[in-house]
Amino acid sequence: MERIYLDNAATTPLDPEVIADMVNVMQKYYGNPSSIHAQGREVRTLIEKARKTVAGLLNATPAEIFFTSGGTEADNTAIRSGIAAFNIKHAITSKIEHHAVEHTLNMLLQQGIIDKLSFVNVDSKGNIDYEHLEELLKNNERSFVSLMHANNEIGTLTDIERVGDICETYNAVYHCDTVQTMGHYKHDVRKLKAHFIVCAAHKLHGPKGVGFLYVNHAIKISPMISGGAQERNMRGGTENVYGIVGLAKALQMAYAEMEQHHSYIQELKTYLKGKLSSEVPDLFFNGETDADKSLYTVLNVSFPAMDMSDMLLFNLDISGVSASGGSACSSGSNIGSHVLTGIAADPNRPSVRFSFSKYNTRAELDFVVDKVKQIVSQNIAV
């Protein structure tokens, strides 16, 4: 059975051109980039070339790009080091952020590193209440703000330029988790007014285990990982050279093909949304779905209550469809999606996140709709 992969928000297939570049480096370049001999210097050149490529795409300087093991490390470094650098005691986030942000800030609160953690209000679609954000900023001392660009579960977009303007007004330090949007939208760091943004290469057809943290030149932070002078003393440990080369190639390709892929994938999302709406009863969508308010790679579908709601994803899986999802947390239970709980979704309705890439097709979506109809009709609660 040929499987249909619709879980691209979790990870994406490696692009063949990315693989080719990485294999070339694996076969030809083996020096330690910290070594001063010829083999070390040529590997160091590969890293700095990749850094220059990434910086150029973001309108940053190479000195503002630091390679990491992925988005989680980049988020942690921004939050922990950013708060420490300015001895900030008040942080602001939302209850629908990725766990790399939510868990880190909660831990800092438990450890007494910050004294207060505020949550900006979000509506039933996952939209940030910008007026509430402003209230939280003006009624507290200097704050650290961490709000993502696009929600990884429901796809709702945040106006990060507006957040940046608000943070600038109140002298707040602003970290934006851009893991889901890096390579899918253009990020001009000279316009964003964010002090930190992040990337995980595997979300844009690059390799797993590598990412980067952008740190605005006006911010000076200390490393979270010590033990070496790598990344200009900002991240100890021998660099993942193959991954860094793959990341730069994937991001370069994503920018070059962005408009084409955006248009194509948005059409797939719109098509699936329309077919499901017309062929499956009592169905609606979590988060924003309008093109200008929603990440075009994500469609989160709320299905009617079923006799075996927890088996929906399993049934899709055995039918050859890879997707992800869950339900809101039930009262008194910690099991479920904190994002769906954060937007007050009905815990009795199972949800599935379908997420798309340039490799998906309409024919695949037709197959998915047929399978969904079968599963729902066989299990719907009466």
Tab-separated table of C-alpha atoms in Angstrom:
chain	number	residue	atom	x	y	z
A	1	MET	CA	0.000	0.000	0.000
A	2	GLU	CA	1.350	3.408	-1.000
A	3	ARG	CA	0.921	5.732	1.949
A	4	ILE	CA	-0.296	9.323	1.821
A	5	TYR	CA	1.706	11.659	4.013
A	6	LEU	CA	-0.247	14.626	5.390
A	7	ASP	CA	1.772	15.362	8.527
A	8	ASN	CA	4.188	17.917	7.124
A	9	ALA	CA	3.788	20.234	10.110
A	10	ALA	CA	5.498	17.493	12.138
A	11	THR	CA	8.305	16.978	9.637
A	12	THR	CA	8.843	17.060	5.882
A	13	PRO	CA	10.554	14.680	3.461
A	14	LEU	CA	14.106	15.615	2.539
A	15	ASP	CA	14.398	17.274	-0.849
A	16	PRO	CA	16.665	15.256	-3.193
A	17	GLU	CA	18.810	18.334	-3.904
A	18	VAL	CA	19.359	18.801	-0.173
A	19	ILE	CA	20.390	15.157	0.143
A	20	ALA	CA	22.832	15.546	-2.747
A	21	ASP	CA	24.538	18.539	-1.133
A	22	MET	CA	24.783	16.769	2.215
A	23	VAL	CA	26.158	13.558	0.726
A	24	ASN	CA	28.779	15.541	-1.150
A	25	VAL	CA	29.981	17.074	2.120
A	26	MET	CA	29.905	13.725	3.917
A	27	GLN	CA	32.058	12.132	1.232
A	28	LYS	CA	34.593	14.910	0.705
A	29	TYR	CA	34.886	17.018	3.856
A	30	TYR	CA	35.770	15.471	7.202
A	31	GLY	CA	37.913	18.031	9.021
A	32	ASN	CA	36.946	19.554	12.352
A	33	PRO	CA	35.915	23.145	11.604
A	34	SER	CA	37.754	24.314	14.726
A	35	SER	CA	41.064	22.923	13.463
A	36	ILE	CA	43.526	25.338	11.877
A	37	HIS	CA	44.880	22.951	9.246
A	38	ALA	CA	43.660	22.800	5.657
A	39	GLN	CA	40.957	20.171	6.206
A	40	GLY	CA	39.550	22.142	9.127
A	41	ARG	CA	39.612	25.432	7.262
A	42	GLU	CA	37.728	24.066	4.259
A	43	VAL	CA	34.947	22.766	6.527
A	44	ARG	CA	34.849	26.101	8.360
A	45	THR	CA	34.360	27.731	4.970
A	46	LEU	CA	31.306	25.538	4.316
A	47	ILE	CA	29.721	26.613	7.605
A	48	GLU	CA	30.364	30.303	7.023
A	49	LYS	CA	29.046	30.071	3.479
A	50	ALA	CA	25.837	28.534	4.840
A	51	ARG	CA	25.599	31.236	7.493
A	52	LYS	CA	25.974	33.935	4.851
A	53	THR	CA	23.259	32.284	2.737
A	54	VAL	CA	20.787	32.175	5.639
A	55	ALA	CA	21.595	35.737	6.696
A	56	GLY	CA	21.126	37.043	3.174
A	57	LEU	CA	17.678	35.468	2.856
A	58	LEU	CA	16.554	37.042	6.144
A	59	ASN	CA	18.166	40.438	5.489
A	60	ALA	CA	20.322	39.802	8.555
A	61	THR	CA	24.062	39.920	9.033
A	62	PRO	CA	26.000	36.639	9.337
A	63	ALA	CA	26.959	37.639	12.894
A	64	GLU	CA	23.267	37.451	13.858
A	65	ILE	CA	22.829	33.781	12.822
A	66	PHE	CA	23.718	30.963	15.225
A	67	PHE	CA	23.286	27.318	14.234
A	68	THR	CA	21.600	25.003	16.747
A	69	SER	CA	20.303	21.432	16.974
A	70	GLY	CA	16.819	22.606	15.963
A	71	GLY	CA	13.887	24.775	16.918
A	72	THR	CA	13.594	23.605	20.526
A	73	GLU	CA	17.181	24.504	21.347
A	74	ALA	CA	16.828	27.816	19.527
A	75	ASP	CA	13.637	28.655	21.468
A	76	ASN	CA	15.245	27.651	24.761
A	77	THR	CA	18.354	29.721	24.093
A	78	ALA	CA	16.325	32.798	23.168
A	79	ILE	CA	14.093	32.515	26.225
A	80	ARG	CA	16.628	31.499	28.859
A	81	SER	CA	19.502	33.673	27.663
A	82	GLY	CA	17.285	36.621	26.738
A	83	ILE	CA	15.647	36.718	30.153
A	84	ALA	CA	18.990	36.297	31.926
A	85	ALA	CA	20.738	38.995	29.904
A	86	PHE	CA	18.382	41.699	31.118
A	87	ASN	CA	17.376	40.167	34.467
A	88	ILE	CA	13.760	40.202	33.313
A	89	LYS	CA	11.214	39.094	35.905
A	90	HIS	CA	8.006	39.218	33.863
A	91	ALA	CA	7.290	37.092	30.780
A	92	ILE	CA	4.276	37.124	28.474
A	93	THR	CA	3.159	34.282	26.234
A	94	SER	CA	-0.104	32.531	25.282
A	95	LYS	CA	-1.615	29.217	26.288
A	96	ILE	CA	-1.387	27.871	22.741
A	97	GLU	CA	2.376	28.164	22.225
A	98	HIS	CA	4.582	25.184	21.408
A	99	HIS	CA	5.794	23.242	24.431
A	100	ALA	CA	9.353	24.402	23.729
A	101	VAL	CA	8.118	27.832	24.819
A	102	GLU	CA	5.368	26.989	27.300
A	103	HIS	CA	7.329	24.410	29.289
A	104	THR	CA	10.481	26.533	29.345
A	105	LEU	CA	8.708	29.603	30.706
A	106	ASN	CA	6.829	27.546	33.303
A	107	MET	CA	10.115	26.039	34.442
A	108	LEU	CA	11.702	29.484	34.792
A	109	LEU	CA	8.723	30.532	36.904
A	110	GLN	CA	9.010	27.442	39.111
A	111	GLN	CA	12.736	28.071	39.555
A	112	GLY	CA	12.149	31.666	40.594
A	113	ILE	CA	14.120	33.057	37.664
A	114	ILE	CA	11.034	35.019	36.649
A	115	ASP	CA	8.475	36.223	39.190
A	116	LYS	CA	5.457	36.473	36.931
A	117	LEU	CA	4.171	34.714	33.823
A	118	SER	CA	1.233	36.343	32.049
A	119	PHE	CA	-0.900	34.836	29.303
A	120	VAL	CA	-2.304	37.075	26.610
A	121	ASN	CA	-5.912	36.329	25.721
A	122	VAL	CA	-6.706	34.388	22.563
A	123	ASP	CA	-10.111	33.968	20.953
A	124	SER	CA	-11.817	30.768	19.798
A	125	LYS	CA	-9.827	30.845	16.546
A	126	GLY	CA	-6.479	31.308	18.261
A	127	ASN	CA	-6.107	35.020	17.451
A	128	ILE	CA	-4.029	37.125	19.828
A	129	ASP	CA	-5.790	39.966	21.676
A	130	TYR	CA	-3.364	42.769	20.843
A	131	GLU	CA	-5.045	45.245	23.187
A	132	HIS	CA	-4.641	42.796	26.070
A	133	LEU	CA	-0.973	42.359	25.141
A	134	GLU	CA	-0.550	46.113	25.395
A	135	GLU	CA	-2.250	46.164	28.806
A	136	LEU	CA	0.067	43.463	30.093
A	137	LEU	CA	3.100	45.373	28.865
A	138	LYS	CA	2.193	48.786	30.184
A	139	ASN	CA	1.112	47.514	33.596
A	140	ASN	CA	4.360	45.676	34.323
A	141	GLU	CA	8.084	46.287	34.383
A	142	ARG	CA	10.199	45.437	31.333
A	143	SER	CA	8.872	42.186	29.924
A	144	PHE	CA	9.937	39.277	27.748
A	145	VAL	CA	7.323	38.435	25.089
A	146	SER	CA	7.205	35.054	23.337
A	147	LEU	CA	4.461	34.680	20.715
A	148	MET	CA	4.633	32.391	17.696
A	149	HIS	CA	4.098	33.388	14.059
A	150	ALA	CA	1.747	30.520	13.156
A	151	ASN	CA	0.260	27.969	15.485
A	152	ASN	CA	1.601	24.516	14.731
A	153	GLU	CA	-1.728	22.752	15.430
A	154	ILE	CA	-4.444	25.056	14.112
A	155	GLY	CA	-2.476	27.260	11.703
A	156	THR	CA	-3.736	30.661	12.905
A	157	LEU	CA	-1.302	33.437	11.975
A	158	THR	CA	-0.240	36.230	14.316
A	159	ASP	CA	0.597	39.684	12.995
A	160	ILE	CA	4.182	39.602	14.176
A	161	GLU	CA	4.991	43.049	12.793
A	162	ARG	CA	2.207	44.462	14.965
A	163	VAL	CA	3.515	42.535	17.978
A	164	GLY	CA	6.981	43.903	17.249
A	165	ASP	CA	5.680	47.465	17.144
A	166	ILE	CA	3.871	46.993	20.468
A	167	CYS	CA	6.959	45.465	22.078
A	168	GLU	CA	9.120	48.309	20.807
A	169	THR	CA	6.733	50.861	22.320
A	170	TYR	CA	7.090	49.277	25.764
A	171	ASN	CA	10.782	48.338	25.480
A	172	ALA	CA	9.999	44.620	25.691
A	173	VAL	CA	12.311	41.859	24.472
A	174	TYR	CA	10.477	39.942	21.736
A	175	HIS	CA	11.016	36.298	20.788
A	176	CYS	CA	8.971	34.840	17.931
A	177	ASP	CA	8.772	31.098	17.314
A	178	THR	CA	8.891	30.985	13.504
A	179	VAL	CA	9.470	27.237	13.197
A	180	GLN	CA	6.261	26.606	11.206
A	181	THR	CA	6.643	29.599	8.890
A	182	MET	CA	10.360	29.691	8.151
A	183	GLY	CA	10.771	28.890	4.463
A	184	HIS	CA	7.039	29.348	3.851
A	185	TYR	CA	6.926	33.129	4.340
A	186	LYS	CA	9.636	35.731	3.832
A	187	HIS	CA	11.081	37.058	7.059
A	188	ASP	CA	12.825	40.421	6.803
A	189	VAL	CA	14.374	40.894	10.230
A	190	ARG	CA	14.933	44.590	9.600
A	191	LYS	CA	11.149	45.038	9.463
A	192	LEU	CA	10.034	42.545	12.117
A	193	LYS	CA	11.450	44.255	15.222
A	194	ALA	CA	11.852	40.809	16.775
A	195	HIS	CA	14.956	40.238	18.863
A	196	PHE	CA	14.868	36.481	18.253
A	197	ILE	CA	13.412	34.227	15.545
A	198	VAL	CA	14.094	30.533	14.990
A	199	CYS	CA	14.238	27.745	12.432
A	200	ALA	CA	14.098	23.942	12.345
A	201	ALA	CA	15.375	22.686	8.990
A	202	HIS	CA	13.194	19.564	8.936
A	203	LYS	CA	10.040	21.695	8.599
A	204	LEU	CA	11.131	22.883	5.138
A	205	HIS	CA	12.476	19.722	3.482
A	206	GLY	CA	15.828	19.949	5.242
A	207	PRO	CA	17.479	17.534	7.688
A	208	LYS	CA	16.432	16.832	11.265
A	209	GLY	CA	18.666	17.830	14.148
A	210	VAL	CA	19.686	21.266	12.887
A	211	GLY	CA	18.245	24.762	13.013
A	212	PHE	CA	19.263	28.303	13.752
A	213	LEU	CA	18.602	31.188	16.095
A	214	TYR	CA	18.597	34.752	14.828
A	215	VAL	CA	19.710	37.218	17.505
A	216	ASN	CA	19.284	40.896	16.711
A	217	HIS	CA	22.612	42.728	16.798
A	218	ALA	CA	21.271	45.062	19.514
A	219	ILE	CA	20.896	42.103	21.903
A	220	LYS	CA	23.886	40.625	23.711
A	221	ILE	CA	23.256	37.260	25.370
A	222	SER	CA	25.361	34.529	26.954
A	223	PRO	CA	25.419	30.952	25.619
A	224	MET	CA	23.037	28.335	26.985
A	225	ILE	CA	25.452	25.513	26.055
A	226	SER	CA	29.051	25.933	27.188
A	227	GLY	CA	32.124	23.855	26.471
A	228	GLY	CA	33.658	25.347	23.362
A	229	ALA	CA	34.168	28.502	21.360
A	230	GLN	CA	32.016	27.402	18.439
A	231	GLU	CA	29.421	29.760	16.931
A	232	ARG	CA	31.501	32.739	18.074
A	233	ASN	CA	31.366	31.550	21.695
A	234	MET	CA	27.579	31.320	21.571
A	235	ARG	CA	27.023	27.565	21.325
A	236	GLY	CA	29.572	25.015	22.486
A	237	GLY	CA	29.963	21.754	20.596
A	238	THR	CA	31.331	20.649	17.247
A	239	GLU	CA	29.017	21.894	14.522
A	240	ASN	CA	26.655	19.592	12.608
A	241	VAL	CA	28.333	20.446	9.320
A	242	TYR	CA	26.241	18.191	7.079
A	243	GLY	CA	23.049	19.454	8.683
A	244	ILE	CA	24.082	23.100	8.386
A	245	VAL	CA	24.828	22.698	4.691
A	246	GLY	CA	21.478	20.950	4.227
A	247	LEU	CA	19.637	23.665	6.130
A	248	ALA	CA	21.096	26.442	3.982
A	249	LYS	CA	20.275	24.556	0.786
A	250	ALA	CA	16.689	23.851	1.911
A	251	LEU	CA	16.066	27.466	2.910
A	252	GLN	CA	17.604	28.760	-0.309
A	253	MET	CA	15.329	26.501	-2.354
A	254	ALA	CA	12.297	27.418	-0.250
A	255	TYR	CA	12.833	31.120	-0.905
A	256	ALA	CA	13.445	30.606	-4.614
A	257	GLU	CA	10.232	28.565	-5.027
A	258	MET	CA	8.108	30.212	-2.324
A	259	GLU	CA	5.434	31.902	-4.446
A	260	GLN	CA	4.931	28.807	-6.601
A	261	HIS	CA	4.667	26.460	-3.630
A	262	HIS	CA	2.479	28.849	-1.648
A	263	SER	CA	-0.035	29.032	-4.472
A	264	TYR	CA	-0.010	25.281	-5.086
A	265	ILE	CA	-0.301	24.217	-1.446
A	266	GLN	CA	-2.962	26.817	-0.667
A	267	GLU	CA	-5.012	25.367	-3.529
A	268	LEU	CA	-4.681	21.892	-2.013
A	269	LYS	CA	-5.801	23.157	1.386
A	270	THR	CA	-8.783	24.996	-0.089
A	271	TYR	CA	-9.724	21.906	-2.108
A	272	LEU	CA	-9.642	19.571	0.900
A	273	LYS	CA	-11.552	22.052	3.035
A	274	GLY	CA	-14.290	22.307	0.396
A	275	LYS	CA	-14.620	18.553	-0.194
A	276	LEU	CA	-14.743	17.705	3.504
A	277	SER	CA	-17.303	20.448	4.148
A	278	SER	CA	-19.590	19.186	1.423
A	279	GLU	CA	-19.256	15.448	2.065
A	280	VAL	CA	-18.909	15.012	5.838
A	281	PRO	CA	-21.806	16.109	8.094
A	282	ASP	CA	-21.409	18.219	11.249
A	283	LEU	CA	-17.836	19.150	10.454
A	284	PHE	CA	-16.018	22.420	11.055
A	285	PHE	CA	-12.467	23.716	11.326
A	286	ASN	CA	-10.313	24.709	14.277
A	287	GLY	CA	-8.457	27.994	13.974
A	288	GLU	CA	-8.569	30.473	11.138
A	289	THR	CA	-8.834	29.074	7.611
A	290	ASP	CA	-8.964	32.232	5.471
A	291	ALA	CA	-5.860	32.511	3.320
A	292	ASP	CA	-4.689	35.798	4.840
A	293	LYS	CA	-5.179	34.633	8.433
A	294	SER	CA	-4.005	31.033	8.308
A	295	LEU	CA	-0.825	29.101	7.595
A	296	TYR	CA	-1.399	27.594	4.164
A	297	THR	CA	0.222	24.278	5.053
A	298	VAL	CA	-2.165	23.404	7.916
A	299	LEU	CA	-5.860	22.473	8.074
A	300	ASN	CA	-7.234	21.367	11.441
A	301	VAL	CA	-10.566	19.566	11.140
A	302	SER	CA	-13.068	19.096	13.978
A	303	PHE	CA	-15.130	15.956	13.447
A	304	PRO	CA	-18.465	15.059	15.061
A	305	ALA	CA	-18.434	13.062	18.289
A	306	MET	CA	-17.876	9.362	17.597
A	307	ASP	CA	-18.303	6.133	19.490
A	308	MET	CA	-14.551	5.587	19.214
A	309	SER	CA	-13.140	9.086	18.807
A	310	ASP	CA	-9.709	8.043	19.975
A	311	MET	CA	-9.524	5.551	17.090
A	312	LEU	CA	-9.969	8.115	14.303
A	313	LEU	CA	-6.251	8.640	13.695
A	314	PHE	CA	-5.597	4.916	14.038
A	315	ASN	CA	-8.218	4.137	11.417
A	316	LEU	CA	-6.714	6.720	9.081
A	317	ASP	CA	-3.305	5.207	9.670
A	318	ILE	CA	-4.362	1.659	8.795
A	319	SER	CA	-6.072	3.111	5.713
A	320	GLY	CA	-2.716	4.457	4.584
A	321	VAL	CA	-3.092	8.101	5.646
A	322	SER	CA	-0.530	9.728	7.936
A	323	ALA	CA	-1.908	12.713	9.858
A	324	SER	CA	-1.949	13.917	13.451
A	325	GLY	CA	-4.406	15.373	15.924
A	326	GLY	CA	-6.306	14.763	19.108
A	327	SER	CA	-8.907	16.498	21.212
A	328	ALA	CA	-9.144	19.186	23.847
A	329	CYS	CA	-8.198	18.159	27.386
A	330	SER	CA	-11.146	16.783	29.323
A	331	SER	CA	-11.974	18.240	32.719
A	332	GLY	CA	-9.581	16.859	35.320
A	333	SER	CA	-7.347	15.273	32.692
A	334	ASN	CA	-3.954	16.296	31.380
A	335	ILE	CA	-4.333	14.184	28.254
A	336	GLY	CA	-5.129	15.993	25.042
A	337	SER	CA	-4.139	19.033	23.035
A	338	HIS	CA	-3.299	22.106	25.102
A	339	VAL	CA	-3.877	24.203	21.973
A	340	LEU	CA	-7.448	22.963	21.474
A	341	THR	CA	-8.054	23.407	25.190
A	342	GLY	CA	-6.640	26.940	24.941
A	343	ILE	CA	-9.241	27.894	22.329
A	344	ALA	CA	-12.034	26.161	24.300
A	345	ALA	CA	-12.647	23.453	21.707
A	346	ASP	CA	-15.242	20.787	22.498
A	347	PRO	CA	-13.355	17.876	24.167
A	348	ASN	CA	-15.930	15.415	22.805
A	349	ARG	CA	-15.063	16.161	19.192
A	350	PRO	CA	-11.921	14.533	17.750
A	351	SER	CA	-9.701	16.704	15.594
A	352	VAL	CA	-7.252	15.868	12.831
A	353	ARG	CA	-4.486	18.103	11.568
A	354	PHE	CA	-3.826	17.615	7.876
A	355	SER	CA	-0.650	19.407	6.839
A	356	PHE	CA	0.580	19.681	3.274
A	357	SER	CA	3.759	20.017	1.238
A	358	LYS	CA	4.781	20.514	-2.368
A	359	TYR	CA	4.758	16.731	-2.805
A	360	ASN	CA	1.018	16.246	-2.149
A	361	THR	CA	-1.578	15.967	-4.910
A	362	ARG	CA	-5.331	16.389	-5.434
A	363	ALA	CA	-5.647	12.663	-6.131
A	364	GLU	CA	-4.277	11.953	-2.654
A	365	LEU	CA	-6.822	14.304	-1.114
A	366	ASP	CA	-9.675	12.589	-2.959
A	367	PHE	CA	-8.543	9.298	-1.454
A	368	VAL	CA	-8.362	10.873	2.009
A	369	VAL	CA	-11.890	12.266	1.764
A	370	ASP	CA	-13.259	8.852	0.770
A	371	LYS	CA	-11.553	7.195	3.739
A	372	VAL	CA	-12.705	9.905	6.142
A	373	LYS	CA	-16.310	9.491	4.970
A	374	GLN	CA	-16.143	5.739	5.566
A	375	ILE	CA	-14.653	6.074	9.022
A	376	VAL	CA	-17.042	8.770	10.171
A	377	SER	CA	-20.156	6.998	8.846
A	378	GLN	CA	-19.149	3.776	10.617
A	379	ASN	CA	-18.319	5.354	13.980
A	380	ILE	CA	-20.441	8.477	14.396
A	381	ALA	CA	-22.201	8.575	17.774
A	382	VAL	CA	-26.006	8.585	17.709
